[in-house]
mmCIF file of C-alpha atoms in Angstrom:
data_model
loop_
_atom_site.group_PDB
_atom_site.id
_atom_site.type_symbol
_atom_site.label_atom_id
_atom_site.label_comp_id
_atom_site.label_asym_id
_atom_site.label_seq_id
_atom_site.Cartn_x
_atom_site.Cartn_y
_atom_site.Cartn_z
ATOM 1 C CA MET A 19 -34.194 -41.464 -25.938
ATOM 2 C CA LYS A 20 -32.067 -40.128 -29.078
ATOM 3 C CA PHE A 21 -33.709 -36.996 -28.580
ATOM 4 C CA LEU A 22 -32.864 -36.320 -24.978
ATOM 5 C CA LEU A 23 -29.005 -35.693 -25.188
ATOM 6 C CA PRO A 24 -29.242 -33.098 -27.759
ATOM 7 C CA LEU A 25 -31.993 -31.395 -25.676
ATOM 8 C CA PHE A 26 -29.384 -31.564 -22.559
ATOM 9 C CA MET A 27 -26.640 -30.411 -24.152
ATOM 10 C CA LEU A 28 -28.640 -27.170 -25.474
ATOM 11 C CA THR A 29 -29.958 -26.494 -22.220
ATOM 12 C CA THR A 30 -26.308 -26.649 -20.893
ATOM 13 C CA ILE A 31 -25.012 -24.432 -23.151
ATOM 14 C CA ILE A 32 -27.860 -21.676 -22.758
ATOM 15 C CA SER A 33 -27.262 -21.860 -19.017
ATOM 16 C CA CYS A 34 -23.517 -21.129 -19.365
ATOM 17 C CA THR A 35 -23.892 -18.309 -21.911
ATOM 18 C CA LYS A 36 -26.579 -16.723 -19.643
ATOM 19 C CA PHE A 37 -24.686 -16.886 -16.272
ATOM 20 C CA GLY A 38 -21.310 -17.081 -17.205
ATOM 21 C CA LYS A 39 -18.271 -18.551 -15.085
ATOM 22 C CA THR A 40 -18.042 -17.425 -11.545
ATOM 23 C CA ASP A 41 -14.874 -15.032 -10.621
ATOM 24 C CA THR A 42 -14.031 -15.281 -7.134
ATOM 25 C CA ALA A 43 -11.550 -13.390 -5.015
ATOM 26 C CA LYS A 44 -10.282 -13.953 -1.519
ATOM 27 C CA GLY A 45 -7.559 -12.579 0.750
ATOM 28 C CA ARG A 46 -6.910 -10.398 3.483
ATOM 29 C CA VAL A 47 -6.606 -6.660 4.205
ATOM 30 C CA LEU A 48 -3.694 -6.343 6.902
ATOM 31 C CA ASN A 49 -0.931 -4.100 8.218
ATOM 32 C CA PRO A 50 2.462 -5.619 6.941
ATOM 33 C CA VAL A 51 4.055 -3.847 9.742
ATOM 34 C CA THR A 52 2.629 -5.635 12.562
ATOM 35 C CA GLY A 53 0.971 -8.617 10.487
ATOM 36 C CA GLU A 54 -2.427 -7.715 12.039
ATOM 37 C CA GLY A 55 -5.661 -7.817 9.840
ATOM 38 C CA VAL A 56 -7.684 -4.592 9.191
ATOM 39 C CA SER A 57 -11.466 -5.180 9.960
ATOM 40 C CA GLY A 58 -14.386 -3.565 8.222
ATOM 41 C CA VAL A 59 -12.950 -2.436 4.958
ATOM 42 C CA GLU A 60 -15.069 -2.671 1.872
ATOM 43 C CA LEU A 61 -14.080 -4.494 -1.033
ATOM 44 C CA LYS A 62 -15.965 -4.503 -4.340
ATOM 45 C CA LEU A 63 -16.201 -6.279 -7.633
ATOM 46 C CA LEU A 64 -16.420 -3.811 -10.615
ATOM 47 C CA LYS A 65 -17.511 -4.148 -14.003
ATOM 48 C CA SER A 66 -16.473 -2.038 -16.705
ATOM 49 C CA THR A 67 -19.253 0.324 -17.858
ATOM 50 C CA ALA A 68 -17.945 2.301 -20.801
ATOM 51 C CA GLY A 69 -20.647 4.644 -20.901
ATOM 52 C CA LEU A 70 -20.815 6.077 -17.432
ATOM 53 C CA PRO A 71 -18.494 8.350 -15.636
ATOM 54 C CA GLY A 72 -15.657 6.509 -14.015
ATOM 55 C CA GLY A 73 -15.708 3.817 -16.289
ATOM 56 C CA ASN A 74 -16.661 1.109 -13.728
ATOM 57 C CA LYS A 75 -19.690 0.153 -11.588
ATOM 58 C CA ALA A 76 -19.884 -1.948 -8.732
ATOM 59 C CA VAL A 77 -21.719 -5.246 -8.716
ATOM 60 C CA LYS A 78 -20.926 -6.881 -5.308
ATOM 61 C CA THR A 79 -19.358 -5.803 -2.282
ATOM 62 C CA ALA A 80 -17.732 -7.827 0.809
ATOM 63 C CA THR A 81 -16.497 -6.441 4.113
ATOM 64 C CA THR A 82 -13.323 -7.698 5.916
ATOM 65 C CA ASP A 83 -14.082 -9.780 8.936
ATOM 66 C CA GLY A 84 -12.338 -9.221 12.414
ATOM 67 C CA ASP A 85 -9.199 -10.667 11.288
ATOM 68 C CA GLY A 86 -9.181 -8.631 8.009
ATOM 69 C CA PHE A 87 -10.235 -11.793 5.816
ATOM 70 C CA TYR A 88 -12.625 -11.591 2.698
ATOM 71 C CA GLU A 89 -14.201 -13.385 0.052
ATOM 72 C CA ILE A 90 -16.426 -12.197 -2.710
ATOM 73 C CA SER A 91 -17.611 -14.021 -5.739
ATOM 74 C CA LYS A 92 -19.952 -13.294 -8.766
ATOM 75 C CA ALA A 93 -20.880 -15.264 -12.095
ATOM 76 C CA GLY A 94 -21.042 -13.129 -15.384
ATOM 77 C CA LEU A 95 -20.065 -13.121 -19.023
ATOM 78 C CA LYS A 96 -17.466 -10.458 -18.715
ATOM 79 C CA GLY A 97 -14.669 -10.266 -16.234
ATOM 80 C CA TYR A 98 -14.556 -7.918 -13.117
ATOM 81 C CA SER A 99 -11.952 -6.278 -11.215
ATOM 82 C CA LEU A 100 -11.500 -5.812 -7.636
ATOM 83 C CA SER A 101 -11.246 -2.514 -5.653
ATOM 84 C CA CYS A 102 -10.233 -1.864 -1.782
ATOM 85 C CA ASN A 103 -12.030 0.974 -0.283
ATOM 86 C CA LEU A 104 -9.741 1.845 2.474
ATOM 87 C CA PRO A 105 -10.380 4.116 5.442
ATOM 88 C CA ALA A 106 -8.683 7.503 5.140
ATOM 89 C CA GLU A 107 -6.772 6.788 8.537
ATOM 90 C CA TYR A 108 -4.935 4.281 6.364
ATOM 91 C CA TYR A 109 -1.908 4.497 4.245
ATOM 92 C CA PRO A 110 -2.371 2.308 0.946
ATOM 93 C CA VAL A 111 0.635 0.196 0.222
ATOM 94 C CA GLY A 112 -0.984 -1.729 -2.521
ATOM 95 C CA TRP A 113 -2.039 -5.374 -3.716
ATOM 96 C CA PHE A 114 0.367 -8.169 -2.750
ATOM 97 C CA ILE A 115 -0.413 -11.065 -5.200
ATOM 98 C CA ASP A 116 1.730 -14.177 -5.822
ATOM 99 C CA GLY A 117 4.384 -12.884 -3.144
ATOM 100 C CA GLU A 118 4.870 -9.675 -5.399
ATOM 101 C CA LEU A 119 3.286 -6.172 -4.587
ATOM 102 C CA LYS A 120 1.508 -5.236 -7.648
ATOM 103 C CA ASN A 121 1.046 -1.636 -7.155
ATOM 104 C CA THR A 122 1.588 1.099 -4.847
ATOM 105 C CA ASN A 123 -2.008 2.662 -4.741
ATOM 106 C CA THR A 124 -5.531 1.804 -4.537
ATOM 107 C CA GLY A 125 -5.694 0.565 -7.993
ATOM 108 C CA ASN A 126 -7.744 -2.090 -8.990
ATOM 109 C CA VAL A 127 -6.669 -5.701 -9.945
ATOM 110 C CA GLY A 128 -7.979 -7.859 -12.813
ATOM 111 C CA LEU A 129 -9.849 -10.980 -11.937
ATOM 112 C CA LYS A 130 -9.498 -14.207 -14.495
ATOM 113 C CA LYS A 131 -12.725 -15.760 -15.762
ATOM 114 C CA GLY A 132 -13.836 -18.860 -13.981
ATOM 115 C CA LYS A 133 -10.616 -18.495 -11.470
ATOM 116 C CA THR A 134 -10.022 -17.908 -7.961
ATOM 117 C CA LEU A 135 -7.644 -14.789 -7.193
ATOM 118 C CA HIS A 136 -5.815 -14.924 -3.915
ATOM 119 C CA ALA A 137 -5.014 -11.263 -3.077
ATOM 120 C CA ASP A 138 -3.936 -9.511 -0.207
ATOM 121 C CA PHE A 139 -4.131 -5.489 0.164
ATOM 122 C CA TYR A 140 -1.549 -3.751 2.591
ATOM 123 C CA ALA A 141 -2.406 -0.756 4.570
ATOM 124 C CA VAL A 142 -0.504 0.693 7.451
ATOM 125 C CA PRO A 143 -2.193 2.930 9.877
ATOM 126 C CA TYR A 144 -1.136 6.848 10.464
ATOM 127 C CA GLY A 145 0.499 8.794 12.887
ATOM 128 C CA ASN A 146 1.928 11.982 13.045
ATOM 129 C CA LEU A 147 5.357 12.884 12.534
ATOM 130 C CA GLN A 148 7.426 16.374 12.368
ATOM 131 C CA ILE A 149 11.331 15.909 11.138
ATOM 132 C CA ASN A 150 13.530 18.976 12.019
ATOM 133 C CA ILE A 151 17.022 19.182 10.597
ATOM 134 C CA ASN A 152 19.637 21.181 12.146
ATOM 135 C CA ASN A 153 23.373 21.893 11.567
ATOM 136 C CA THR A 154 24.019 22.746 14.971
ATOM 137 C CA SER A 155 27.621 23.438 14.599
ATOM 138 C CA CYS A 156 28.067 24.976 11.174
ATOM 139 C CA PHE A 157 31.600 25.279 9.580
ATOM 140 C CA ASP A 158 30.557 26.997 6.476
ATOM 141 C CA THR A 159 28.394 26.663 3.263
ATOM 142 C CA ASN A 160 30.154 23.482 2.307
ATOM 143 C CA ASP A 161 28.826 21.548 5.267
ATOM 144 C CA GLU A 162 26.849 18.428 4.054
ATOM 145 C CA LEU A 163 24.361 15.862 5.344
ATOM 146 C CA LYS A 164 23.738 13.118 3.125
ATOM 147 C CA ILE A 165 21.357 10.435 4.211
ATOM 148 C CA TYR A 166 19.719 7.610 2.716
ATOM 149 C CA ARG A 167 16.062 7.038 4.196
ATOM 150 C CA SER A 168 14.156 3.959 4.489
ATOM 151 C CA HIS A 169 11.180 2.721 6.163
ATOM 152 C CA SER A 170 9.344 -0.552 7.083
ATOM 153 C CA ILE A 171 7.288 -0.186 3.906
ATOM 154 C CA PRO A 172 9.871 -0.656 1.552
ATOM 155 C CA SER A 173 8.538 1.638 -1.382
ATOM 156 C CA PHE A 174 7.868 4.106 1.142
ATOM 157 C CA TYR A 175 10.655 6.444 -0.226
ATOM 158 C CA ASP A 176 10.481 5.191 -3.684
ATOM 159 C CA ASN A 177 9.154 8.545 -5.298
ATOM 160 C CA VAL A 178 11.281 10.918 -3.594
ATOM 161 C CA PRO A 179 15.097 11.933 -4.017
ATOM 162 C CA ASN A 180 16.851 9.450 -1.992
ATOM 163 C CA PRO A 181 19.675 10.390 -0.676
ATOM 164 C CA ALA A 182 18.537 13.681 0.699
ATOM 165 C CA ILE A 183 21.267 16.087 0.613
ATOM 166 C CA TYR A 184 21.258 19.185 2.937
ATOM 167 C CA ASN A 185 24.062 21.934 2.152
ATOM 168 C CA GLY A 186 25.293 24.569 4.302
ATOM 169 C CA CYS A 187 23.923 26.044 7.528
ATOM 170 C CA VAL A 188 20.781 24.390 7.766
ATOM 171 C CA ASN A 189 18.179 24.800 10.127
ATOM 172 C CA GLN A 190 15.097 23.601 8.788
ATOM 173 C CA THR A 191 11.699 23.039 10.693
ATOM 174 C CA GLY A 192 9.540 20.519 9.352
ATOM 175 C CA ASN A 193 5.693 20.346 9.374
ATOM 176 C CA MET A 194 3.644 18.058 11.374
ATOM 177 C CA ASN A 195 2.448 15.713 8.786
ATOM 178 C CA LYS A 196 0.289 12.251 8.679
ATOM 179 C CA ALA A 197 2.945 9.325 8.275
ATOM 180 C CA PRO A 198 2.629 5.769 8.218
ATOM 181 C CA MET A 199 3.624 3.792 11.400
ATOM 182 C CA GLY A 200 6.649 1.704 11.346
ATOM 183 C CA TRP A 201 10.737 2.339 11.617
ATOM 184 C CA TYR A 202 11.814 5.583 10.074
ATOM 185 C CA LYS A 203 15.784 5.114 9.491
ATOM 186 C CA TYR A 204 18.409 6.871 7.964
ATOM 187 C CA ASN A 205 22.269 5.951 7.258
ATOM 188 C CA GLY A 206 24.628 8.691 5.562
ATOM 189 C CA THR A 207 27.471 11.141 6.171
ATOM 190 C CA VAL A 208 28.143 14.558 7.625
ATOM 191 C CA THR A 209 30.966 16.604 5.996
ATOM 192 C CA LYS A 210 32.287 19.528 7.737
ATOM 193 C CA ASN A 211 35.673 21.156 6.921
ATOM 194 C CA GLY A 212 36.485 18.232 4.541
ATOM 195 C CA ILE A 213 36.144 15.582 7.384
ATOM 196 C CA VAL A 214 33.615 12.881 6.638
ATOM 197 C CA THR A 215 31.997 11.190 9.375
ATOM 198 C CA PRO A 216 29.136 8.566 9.386
ATOM 199 C CA LYS A 217 25.560 9.550 10.769
ATOM 200 C CA ARG A 218 22.682 7.255 11.420
ATOM 201 C CA ASP A 219 19.345 6.936 13.454
ATOM 202 C CA SER A 220 16.160 5.752 13.794
ATOM 203 C CA ILE A 221 12.629 6.496 15.341
ATOM 204 C CA TYR A 222 9.567 4.302 15.599
ATOM 205 C CA LEU A 223 6.073 5.685 15.227
ATOM 206 C CA ASN A 224 2.879 3.755 16.452
ATOM 207 C CA LYS A 225 -0.397 4.156 14.982
ATOM 208 C CA ASP A 226 -2.166 7.682 16.115
ATOM 209 C CA GLU A 227 1.003 8.656 17.941
ATOM 210 C CA THR A 228 2.834 12.231 17.580
ATOM 211 C CA LYS A 229 6.449 12.532 17.716
ATOM 212 C CA VAL A 230 8.919 15.058 16.851
ATOM 213 C CA TRP A 231 12.205 14.097 15.213
ATOM 214 C CA ASN A 232 15.216 16.227 15.586
ATOM 215 C CA ILE A 233 18.054 15.317 13.232
ATOM 216 C CA ASN A 234 21.262 17.311 14.597
ATOM 217 C CA TYR A 235 24.740 17.280 12.910
#
């Protein structure tokens, strides 16, 4: 009997070394504007492959269910990362982990060995929006429209100038562009002939909806 314990311990060590610990990720892909899950989205567990183009190889995939939930697990000696392959008709907000938005793109998130990662991915479907800016009663070139813009997605305007400032006799027709659904709002001021007046407005864009928003001042 005294030889059985070392043999058992050796078998256990070999088994753990060969297969490693199980990494698990679970969560939901959802639209934060409505709270609805996004079904049919593919998620991948990736392992680093420094010698291959792209540096990562998919080792397992999962697809979100009808309510947007997913779970994916795999044992291994090296750590994995998780990616979300979002359909083109969705605007990628980013990974939401531990009550915090971790990134604002489709970047990968790392898993800890032998741990379960609870990670949601926020994605918002597109509509189509054209924004026109018109100074309908221009006084002179010193006229100014200054507006602070916001969206239902708090980070949406992070990478553009905010406030937006328009000087002079503006008559600007925008392009019809893809835009994530939700509330578009602005709050600011109009200055004409030295007189400053407040200016605010909002518009709601639905999924697959097409709208023209005229901002006249």
